[in-house]
């Protein structure tokens, strides 16, 4: 496949596979974004809001009890759960909503899976006084009612999408359809490092603040770069954000953890890097879960933020070239990690982040003592407690806690 | 085989009519009965047939075609089965009507670009429309299609600049599909006032016929739009009629639209 003429490529992946109606809008966005990046005043504006409003920088917290429990590398947590609204998603929505304002757009739309991106978009829109409409799969509306309430409280309109699997991919389809109809005055804030060019680049750039901070903080706290960084991957915005600033550092192992769902053999998982094949979904060429006929299959994860059948094109490239190692954690492993991290560190991690924690235990042992492992704690678990509580606390954990 | 497309437009023009490109979804309600719908459209006067192949995530389609995609997928309508079962059957019943496949790029990629092009030619498909494949991404696909003589039909949108529209049209194969409204497929009571200007602009530079589609569902709309184009595409209205009342309703609708296209 000749891809040399296409914009926004990461190796074979990326590009811009959208209806012609959207192409001019994406070209306009590409130009506006390039100009904004060249303008120091825009950078400073974003940085100021992140500092004064979001609470950056987020800490790099030593996880002393997990370090002792796992008996390997020293474990450090990048605390995106402490960012305003409780997850890394706000880094990107502040940046994109400021960009939308700079472009003179009057209205914001967004899609959301777990609701964190929807909440973060609604928050940025409230802060800057711009109307906001969020598209969310009907199943996710049920699973994440707390986040639905938060979005509404923030003044956003939430549309439940009933088509397909009624999850994130269908919400994204619907948001793209709405955008096609209202492209003149509407800005579409994509939350994952996926979608058509230039979105994967924009989202990665706004999320790269995570990795840049980890870089500085590592040097301050332990005098050198970490030996490994691990993050969960759905579409992959927190992962590309924390990992991207280290891609050129050969000594730093980069590890991504996908949703293993009920297990890789079960057919019910969200492991598009591990088991996906090359395809085009939501405007970019990447690795996707699909059948032999090119129909996208439904992903599954206990975490609404990870059950997406695609993945950002840059992560697909990093995985295929071997720069990033890819592992998976099942629903049960993520749940066990949720309790373990809650009880050893007093931090309720999001179910998404719990997938990273589940594989971090193995990685810490592999690395061994004297090494440094950073886990991106991408969000807090408050939004998930109803889901988790509904399953009942496993007997083993009740005993352990007694 | 894409010569068939030019011939069909030529025949309509010779009769003093705009061409009707009729869209229906292969496999809706099932593979065999969708063949009846395509044949009914031709009986009603359709000059070209657009054979929809379902995709699970149809971002360019409105609710009517989305729902048809879901029904077709449930009925087992894969691209391979459409090429093997629907296309030959339609060809047999409508031997003089060019067939154009409309689906999404992932469906073609999954079968393989070159393999699809070859199969399409062998089964008698004259062209293909991929609404999520802008020209920047189409180089290798178009090379594969050109090799087999299958037209990769490009789209123009209301948001497309005049320069870009000219460059799309100059390079077009088969015909240029001008999307009439900024939006997804589906019926609309009103079409944009400046549509005729845009159609004339594209027509002025295009070496191949120019059709308007998206939102057209009545004879009156076809008459207004058809005055500035070589033809119109009608999709959602046919899909809805066929689903509600069967092939006869699709035949009737096509006949109505054709009356609107008489010059």
XYZ file of C-alpha atoms in Angstrom:
665
model
C 0.000 0.000 0.000
C 1.457 3.303 -1.064
C 0.971 5.687 1.828
C 3.560 8.316 1.110
C 1.181 11.026 0.015
C -1.160 10.671 2.958
C -1.031 13.118 5.852
C -0.420 12.116 9.444
C 1.102 8.702 8.996
C 2.843 6.656 11.679
C 4.547 4.041 9.548
C 1.686 2.243 7.798
C -0.869 3.608 10.204
C -2.829 6.816 10.493
C -4.153 8.846 7.588
C -7.510 10.416 6.995
C -10.316 8.080 5.923
C -13.421 10.213 6.230
C -16.316 11.446 4.099
C -15.243 14.214 1.721
C -17.486 16.645 3.635
C -15.064 16.467 6.581
C -11.801 16.737 4.656
C -11.802 20.548 4.446
C -12.587 20.777 8.182
C -9.686 18.466 8.994
C -7.399 20.489 6.744
C -8.570 23.667 8.474
C -7.907 22.059 11.867
C -4.467 20.919 10.747
C -3.529 24.463 9.709
C -5.065 26.095 12.798
C -3.277 23.648 15.071
C 0.082 24.170 13.359
C -0.340 27.938 13.769
C -1.350 27.592 17.421
C 1.732 25.479 18.104
C 3.917 28.200 16.685
C 2.298 30.820 18.904
C 3.978 31.002 22.335
C 0.920 32.806 23.692
C -1.232 29.722 22.997
C 1.235 27.428 24.751
C 1.292 29.734 27.726
C -2.494 29.941 27.800
C -2.793 26.138 27.887
C -0.031 25.855 30.468
C -1.653 28.468 32.665
C -5.025 26.733 32.697
C -3.369 23.395 33.394
C -1.476 24.949 36.296
C -4.198 27.095 37.837
C -7.270 25.023 37.117
C -6.328 21.408 36.446
C -3.760 21.265 39.235
C -0.699 20.324 37.232
C 1.834 19.147 37.678
C 0.427 15.942 39.089
C 2.700 14.197 41.599
C 4.962 11.241 40.995
C 4.197 9.263 44.134
C 6.469 6.538 45.532
C 4.370 3.400 46.087
C 6.369 2.026 48.977
C 3.965 -0.668 50.095
C 3.415 -1.965 46.560
C 7.188 -1.994 46.097
C 7.535 -4.113 49.228
C 4.589 -6.338 48.301
C 5.789 -7.054 44.771
C 9.397 -7.453 45.816
C 11.016 -6.082 42.665
C 11.639 -2.684 41.149
C 10.861 0.493 43.019
C 7.315 1.444 42.034
C 6.267 5.034 41.355
C 2.823 6.243 40.389
C 2.122 9.100 38.004
C -0.976 10.546 39.608
C -3.291 11.574 36.771
C -6.093 10.579 39.137
C -5.316 13.817 40.968
C -5.954 16.028 37.943
C -9.203 17.993 38.039
C -12.166 15.748 37.053
C -10.178 12.711 38.120
C -8.332 11.584 35.026
C -5.798 12.551 32.384
C -8.574 13.333 29.897
C -8.722 16.988 31.002
C -5.203 17.685 29.623
C -6.505 17.180 26.107
C -9.919 18.804 26.425
C -8.472 22.040 27.816
C -6.091 22.178 24.869
C -8.689 21.328 22.224
C -11.406 23.599 23.593
C -8.925 26.494 23.644
C -8.021 25.583 20.068
C -11.718 25.528 19.115
C -12.150 28.961 20.638
C -9.151 30.243 18.761
C -10.730 28.903 15.567
C -13.962 30.749 16.330
C -16.088 27.580 16.661
C -19.341 28.075 18.491
C -20.227 24.615 19.583
C -18.442 21.540 20.872
C -19.337 17.898 20.366
C -17.587 14.879 21.850
C -17.987 11.152 22.230
C -17.312 9.295 25.416
C -16.898 5.725 26.611
C -16.522 5.573 30.370
C -17.615 9.175 30.557
C -14.278 10.606 31.679
C -13.670 12.310 28.353
C -17.254 13.542 28.311
C -16.890 14.977 31.791
C -13.564 16.550 30.879
C -15.036 18.093 27.727
C -18.116 19.340 29.572
C -15.797 20.831 32.194
C -13.658 22.702 29.675
C -16.805 23.926 27.899
C -18.283 25.172 31.173
C -15.021 26.924 31.993
C -14.968 28.750 28.681
C -18.727 29.134 28.228
C -19.219 27.060 25.080
C -22.261 24.788 24.457
C -21.393 21.083 24.646
C -23.098 17.935 23.349
C -21.788 14.516 24.289
C -22.561 11.249 22.483
C -22.379 8.137 24.619
C -23.349 4.524 23.943
C -26.618 3.639 25.657
C -24.937 0.723 27.435
C -22.269 3.060 28.797
C -24.968 5.513 29.880
C -26.300 2.690 32.053
C -22.882 1.582 33.299
C -21.616 5.075 34.058
C -24.640 6.901 35.414
C -22.525 8.926 37.817
C -20.528 10.425 34.950
C -23.730 11.064 32.983
C -24.994 13.086 35.929
C -21.713 14.974 36.163
C -21.876 15.948 32.484
C -25.444 17.143 32.845
C -24.603 19.069 36.002
C -21.835 20.778 34.038
C -24.401 21.900 31.495
C -23.696 19.425 28.698
C -26.387 17.600 26.730
C -25.857 13.833 26.746
C -27.187 11.796 23.805
C -27.554 8.043 24.361
C -26.587 6.188 21.168
C -28.687 3.084 20.578
C -27.031 1.695 17.436
C -24.615 -1.251 17.188
C -23.024 -2.434 20.405
C -24.258 0.735 22.189
C -20.713 1.502 23.395
C -17.822 3.797 22.556
C -17.393 2.847 18.905
C -21.039 3.598 18.193
C -20.825 6.860 20.098
C -17.852 7.781 17.909
C -19.764 6.843 14.727
C -22.646 9.017 15.826
C -20.426 11.956 16.769
C -18.783 11.771 13.335
C -22.207 11.680 11.641
C -23.329 14.695 13.642
C -20.089 16.475 12.821
C -20.590 15.820 9.089
C -23.947 17.612 9.379
C -22.725 20.590 11.394
C -19.120 20.913 10.376
C -19.223 24.655 9.650
C -19.506 25.927 13.220
C -18.871 22.813 15.293
C -15.631 21.532 16.772
C -15.379 17.800 17.467
C -13.182 17.088 20.502
C -11.864 13.549 20.084
C -10.687 12.087 23.371
C -8.505 9.241 22.277
C -5.316 9.316 20.258
C -7.351 7.848 17.418
C -9.478 9.219 14.589
C -8.436 10.945 11.366
C -5.328 13.113 11.056
C -4.583 15.518 12.745
C -6.383 14.188 15.854
C -3.901 11.452 16.836
C -1.156 14.080 16.783
C -3.159 16.741 18.615
C -4.287 14.380 21.379
C -0.779 12.978 21.771
C 0.747 16.449 21.998
C -1.710 17.601 24.667
C -1.268 14.368 26.640
C 2.531 14.376 26.309
C 2.564 16.704 29.322
C 2.244 13.507 31.397
C 5.454 12.007 30.063
C 7.324 15.310 30.113
C 6.513 15.703 33.788
C 7.543 12.103 34.487
C 10.880 12.860 32.845
C 11.611 15.844 35.055
C 10.199 14.231 38.178
C 12.247 11.059 37.669
C 15.417 13.074 37.472
C 14.465 14.927 40.644
C 13.265 11.912 42.633
C 15.682 9.189 41.631
C 18.314 10.954 39.634
C 17.729 9.218 36.322
C 15.075 8.142 33.845
C 12.826 5.248 34.817
C 13.754 1.755 33.650
C 10.204 1.049 32.532
C 6.869 2.821 32.158
C 3.570 0.992 31.999
C 0.138 2.277 30.998
C -3.242 0.861 30.037
C -4.414 1.072 26.418
C -7.934 1.415 25.077
C -7.725 3.987 22.307
C -4.502 4.898 24.042
C -4.434 8.586 24.979
C -2.924 8.176 28.445
C -0.443 5.625 27.125
C 0.821 7.704 24.209
C 0.901 10.729 26.521
C 3.155 9.146 29.112
C 5.211 7.041 26.687
C 5.796 9.397 23.769
C 8.429 11.619 25.429
C 10.506 8.445 26.054
C 10.324 6.860 22.600
C 13.874 8.005 21.827
C 15.287 6.705 25.122
C 16.332 3.162 24.290
C 17.038 2.410 27.955
C 13.423 2.978 28.975
C 11.097 0.016 28.445
C 7.665 1.103 27.278
C 4.821 -1.263 28.132
C 1.151 -1.063 27.189
C -1.578 -3.170 28.769
C -4.757 -3.958 26.844
C -8.066 -5.268 28.091
C -7.988 -9.059 28.158
C -11.686 -9.091 29.075
C -12.825 -12.666 29.684
C -9.535 -13.918 28.230
C -7.912 -13.719 24.799
C -9.425 -17.071 23.765
C -12.930 -16.009 24.741
C -13.386 -13.613 21.861
C -14.525 -11.064 24.449
C -11.724 -8.587 24.980
C -10.378 -5.247 23.819
C -6.918 -6.373 22.736
C -6.609 -4.721 19.337
C -2.797 -4.485 19.400
C -2.451 -8.118 20.447
C -5.124 -9.729 18.285
C -6.274 -7.016 15.882
C -5.572 -6.858 12.168
C -4.913 -3.912 9.907
C -8.030 -1.979 9.053
C -9.722 1.385 8.858
C -11.998 2.533 11.663
C -13.115 6.034 12.616
C -10.950 7.724 10.074
C -7.578 6.113 10.510
C -5.752 2.989 9.489
C -4.651 1.041 12.499
C -5.053 -2.342 14.166
C -8.696 -3.211 14.743
C -10.777 -6.093 15.975
C -12.685 -7.304 12.938
C -13.948 -10.465 11.316
C -12.584 -11.866 8.047
C -15.151 -9.812 6.119
C -13.965 -6.484 7.508
C -16.848 -6.014 9.913
C -15.736 -4.469 13.186
C -16.377 -6.803 16.096
C -17.561 -5.715 19.494
C -14.890 -5.318 22.101
C -15.403 -6.249 25.718
C -13.895 -5.020 28.941
C -15.120 -4.586 32.472
C -13.839 -1.067 31.982
C -15.991 1.063 29.694
C -12.896 3.073 28.757
C -11.083 0.063 27.311
C -13.772 -1.753 25.350
C -12.903 -0.136 22.050
C -12.132 -2.327 19.011
C -9.465 0.019 17.667
C -6.337 1.770 18.918
C -4.470 4.943 18.077
C -2.277 4.629 14.954
C 0.920 5.793 16.671
C 0.581 3.047 19.283
C -0.027 0.499 16.526
C 3.224 1.680 14.958
C 5.144 1.541 18.261
C 3.797 -1.958 18.911
C 4.541 -3.300 15.421
C 8.074 -1.907 15.419
C 8.693 -3.467 18.820
C 9.413 -0.185 20.597
C 6.454 -0.773 22.887
C 5.805 -4.130 24.549
C 2.150 -5.118 24.645
C 0.558 -7.211 27.363
C -3.005 -7.871 28.467
C -4.870 -8.135 31.765
C -8.251 -9.805 32.176
C -11.307 -8.320 33.864
C -10.648 -10.473 36.939
C -7.003 -9.459 37.128
C -7.954 -5.797 36.865
C -10.515 -6.222 39.644
C -7.991 -7.949 41.894
C -5.553 -5.120 41.230
C -8.199 -2.551 42.044
C -8.537 -4.005 45.542
C -4.817 -4.563 45.952
C -3.877 -0.989 45.081
C -6.741 0.407 47.151
C -5.604 -1.528 50.200
C -1.859 -1.145 49.910
C -1.666 2.475 48.803
C -4.985 4.043 49.761
C -5.634 4.880 46.111
C -8.738 3.656 44.285
C -7.493 3.372 40.702
C -9.859 3.530 37.737
C -10.644 0.105 36.285
C -8.702 1.211 33.200
C -5.612 1.974 35.282
C -6.131 -1.260 37.235
C -5.184 -3.122 34.041
C -1.781 -1.392 34.089
C -1.376 -2.238 37.767
C -2.207 -5.894 37.089
C 0.759 -6.296 34.729
C 2.978 -3.917 36.697
C 3.368 -6.534 39.430
C 4.974 -8.957 36.948
C 7.030 -6.216 35.384
C 8.357 -5.037 38.757
C 9.575 -8.558 39.484
C 11.103 -8.920 36.021
C 12.976 -5.659 36.421
C 14.200 -6.575 39.902
C 15.500 -4.519 42.769
C 17.323 -1.282 42.156
C 15.271 -0.481 39.051
C 12.528 2.108 38.762
C 9.077 1.396 37.380
C 6.546 4.151 36.688
C 2.866 3.216 36.440
C 0.553 5.722 34.860
C -2.400 5.910 37.224
C -4.563 7.412 34.497
C -7.663 8.047 36.554
C -9.423 7.517 39.823
C -11.804 4.671 40.450
C -14.689 6.585 42.002
C -16.636 6.392 38.722
C -16.312 2.587 38.789
C -17.276 1.808 42.353
C -20.915 1.043 41.478
C -19.793 -1.460 38.789
C -17.318 -3.039 41.159
C -19.626 -3.093 44.169
C -22.381 -4.709 42.069
C -20.140 -7.759 41.615
C -19.789 -8.172 45.345
C -16.435 -8.272 47.043
C -14.666 -11.593 46.381
C -14.410 -13.760 49.516
C -10.610 -13.920 49.285
C -10.391 -10.144 49.439
C -12.882 -9.875 52.304
C -10.704 -12.272 54.325
C -7.483 -10.520 53.429
C -8.962 -7.265 54.633
C -10.271 -8.691 57.900
C -16.461 -2.289 -18.201
C -16.691 1.274 -16.932
C -17.660 2.065 -20.549
C -21.031 0.650 -19.502
C -21.470 3.611 -17.151
C -20.881 6.148 -19.926
C -23.279 4.239 -22.191
C -26.044 4.271 -19.575
C -25.754 8.034 -19.096
C -25.619 8.430 -22.890
C -28.837 6.440 -23.373
C -30.674 8.514 -20.757
C -29.437 11.728 -22.314
C -30.514 10.555 -25.778
C -34.016 9.998 -24.396
C -34.013 13.504 -22.967
C -33.827 12.337 -19.371
C -31.548 12.671 -16.416
C -30.194 9.325 -15.260
C -31.499 7.666 -12.112
C -28.915 5.892 -9.992
C -30.916 3.700 -7.625
C -29.342 2.564 -4.373
C -30.495 -0.400 -2.348
C -28.822 -2.512 0.306
C -27.683 -5.979 -0.776
C -28.974 -8.498 1.718
C -31.913 -6.453 2.961
C -34.122 -8.196 3.959
C -32.065 -11.161 2.699
C -29.766 -11.832 -0.246
C -32.369 -13.317 -2.589
C -35.083 -10.770 -1.911
C -32.686 -7.849 -2.290
C -32.174 -9.032 -5.890
C -35.919 -8.505 -6.410
C -35.561 -4.933 -5.121
C -32.708 -4.159 -7.552
C -34.660 -5.663 -10.453
C -37.752 -3.679 -9.455
C -35.742 -0.448 -9.521
C -34.684 -1.169 -13.095
C -38.289 -2.011 -14.046
C -39.218 1.361 -12.573
C -36.681 3.042 -14.853
C -33.380 3.132 -12.925
C -30.474 3.600 -15.319
C -27.714 2.481 -12.984
C -27.806 0.406 -9.803
C -25.817 1.135 -6.731
C -25.404 -2.026 -4.700
C -24.881 -1.221 -1.039
C -22.619 -3.609 0.866
C -23.126 -3.329 4.590
C -20.452 -2.181 7.023
C -20.773 -2.348 10.784
C -19.705 1.277 11.290
C -21.202 3.349 8.456
C -20.145 6.911 9.354
C -21.474 8.473 6.141
C -24.960 7.017 6.497
C -28.104 8.235 8.184
C -30.566 6.133 10.190
C -32.420 4.493 7.255
C -29.297 3.011 5.657
C -27.702 2.288 9.033
C -30.704 0.161 9.924
C -30.595 -1.534 6.514
C -26.896 -2.342 7.116
C -27.754 -4.004 10.396
C -30.472 -6.113 8.731
C -28.145 -7.061 5.879
C -25.342 -8.074 8.232
C -27.777 -10.258 10.160
C -28.776 -11.842 6.833
C -25.101 -12.672 6.163
C -24.405 -10.106 3.465
C -20.608 -10.068 3.251
C -18.822 -8.430 0.311
C -17.797 -11.866 -0.923
C -21.361 -13.201 -0.852
C -22.695 -10.067 -2.520
C -20.168 -10.526 -5.334
C -20.887 -14.244 -5.603
C -24.656 -14.295 -5.138
C -26.269 -10.880 -5.536
C -24.262 -9.278 -8.348
C -24.525 -12.215 -10.822
C -28.252 -12.583 -10.108
C -28.898 -8.873 -10.678
C -26.787 -8.969 -13.822
C -28.800 -11.842 -15.160
C -32.091 -10.030 -14.576
C -30.872 -6.593 -15.647
C -28.189 -7.314 -18.255
C -28.011 -3.750 -19.594
C -27.765 -1.883 -16.299
C -24.326 -0.958 -14.987
C -23.725 -2.027 -11.402
C -21.784 0.059 -8.946
C -20.838 -1.235 -5.503
C -21.014 1.187 -2.582
C -19.311 0.199 0.647
C -16.624 1.357 3.066
C -12.893 1.103 2.587
C -12.373 -1.414 5.411
C -14.673 -3.928 3.740
C -12.652 -3.773 0.517
C -9.334 -3.853 2.399
C -10.403 -6.994 4.248
C -11.022 -8.814 0.972
C -7.851 -7.313 -0.526
C -7.745 -4.400 -2.938
C -6.441 -6.295 -5.966
C -8.556 -9.344 -5.224
C -11.671 -7.233 -4.924
C -10.949 -5.406 -8.178
C -10.470 -8.678 -10.019
C -13.587 -10.312 -8.575
C -15.620 -7.183 -9.227
C -14.612 -7.187 -12.881
C -15.274 -10.903 -13.258
C -18.747 -10.616 -11.728
C -19.672 -7.582 -13.822
C -19.278 -4.639 -11.475
C -18.538 -1.406 -13.365
C -17.559 0.879 -10.512
C -17.172 1.326 -6.792
C -17.963 4.152 -4.386
C -16.138 4.315 -1.059
C -17.496 7.281 0.909
C -14.697 7.219 3.479
C -11.871 7.252 0.943
C -10.847 10.808 0.029
C -8.508 11.256 -2.955
C -5.397 11.617 -0.766
C -5.831 8.033 0.445
C -6.967 6.487 -2.812
C -3.786 6.109 -4.880
C -3.121 2.416 -4.475
C -6.771 1.450 -4.617
C -7.318 3.398 -7.771
C -4.290 1.818 -9.387
C -5.697 -1.618 -8.552
C -9.117 -0.655 -9.924
C -7.712 0.941 -13.073
C -5.856 -2.248 -13.820
C -9.131 -4.166 -13.889
C -11.174 -1.426 -15.527
C -13.373 -0.882 -12.471
C -14.134 2.819 -11.932
C -13.318 4.304 -8.530
C -16.063 6.918 -8.382
C -15.094 10.008 -6.362
C -17.295 12.191 -4.189
C -17.540 15.957 -3.905
C -19.144 17.675 -0.930
C -20.713 21.078 -0.317
C -17.680 21.872 1.835
C -15.248 21.013 -0.964
C -13.539 24.140 -2.325
C -13.916 24.915 -6.041
C -10.231 24.159 -6.671
C -10.421 20.856 -4.857
C -13.678 19.966 -6.625
C -11.997 20.679 -9.958
C -9.064 18.453 -9.128
C -11.384 15.661 -7.942
C -13.509 15.942 -11.084
C -10.577 16.062 -13.518
C -9.316 12.765 -12.181
C -12.696 11.071 -11.908
C -13.596 7.650 -13.253
C -17.162 6.615 -14.085
C -19.000 9.619 -12.735
C -18.638 12.254 -10.024
C -20.934 11.828 -7.061
C -21.796 15.262 -5.703
C -23.084 15.071 -2.173
C -25.900 17.608 -2.106
C -25.956 18.378 1.600
C -23.332 18.578 4.329
C -24.550 15.575 6.218
C -25.194 11.865 6.076
C -27.436 9.936 3.704
C -31.145 10.407 4.209
C -34.231 12.137 2.917
C -34.558 15.885 3.313
C -37.427 18.215 2.663
C -35.111 21.011 1.538
C -31.935 21.008 -0.480
C -29.389 23.837 -0.303
C -30.115 26.851 -2.509
C -26.599 26.955 -3.989
C -26.623 23.290 -5.023
C -27.241 24.058 -8.690
C -24.227 26.377 -8.878
C -21.979 23.760 -7.382
C -23.251 21.089 -9.739
C -22.617 23.344 -12.735
C -19.145 24.131 -11.458
C -18.214 20.457 -11.216
C -19.876 19.692 -14.523
C -17.845 22.426 -16.159
C -14.579 20.642 -15.403
C -15.559 16.994 -15.303
C -14.799 14.673 -18.209
C -17.423 12.215 -16.884
C -21.104 12.632 -15.899
C -21.986 14.367 -12.639
C -24.763 13.177 -10.343
C -26.234 14.598 -7.157
C -27.114 12.423 -4.207
C -28.014 12.523 -0.492
C -31.404 13.857 0.475
C -33.243 13.339 -2.816
C -36.504 11.445 -2.413
C -39.184 12.985 -4.663
C -39.891 13.622 -8.340
C -39.928 17.356 -7.697
C -36.502 17.323 -6.041
C -35.207 15.162 -8.895
C -36.577 17.674 -11.414
C -34.929 20.656 -9.711
C -31.588 18.960 -9.143
C -31.657 17.014 -12.414
C -31.714 20.261 -14.368
C -28.131 20.904 -13.227
C -26.742 17.378 -13.216
C -26.519 14.338 -15.452
C -28.516 12.390 -12.937
C -29.481 11.832 -9.336
C -28.871 9.136 -6.754
C -31.823 8.022 -4.657
C -31.019 5.773 -1.711
C -32.727 6.094 1.632
C -36.158 6.653 0.062
C -35.838 3.423 -1.965
C -34.519 1.474 1.016
C -37.395 2.709 3.143
C -40.029 2.020 0.489
C -38.714 -1.494 -0.136
C -38.574 -2.261 3.548
C -42.075 -0.985 4.212
C -43.905 -2.259 1.132
C -41.604 -4.533 -0.842
C -40.084 -4.362 -4.328
C -43.275 -2.963 -5.876
C -42.926 0.188 -3.813
C -39.311 0.615 -4.949
C -40.464 0.200 -8.587
C -43.167 2.833 -8.126
C -40.788 5.293 -6.460
C -38.210 4.887 -9.248
C -40.923 5.492 -11.858
C -41.996 8.676 -10.029
C -38.443 9.952 -9.824
C -37.870 9.178 -13.507
C -40.863 11.355 -14.371
C -39.159 14.175 -12.499
C -36.012 13.613 -14.548
C -37.712 14.078 -17.938
C -36.402 17.208 -19.570
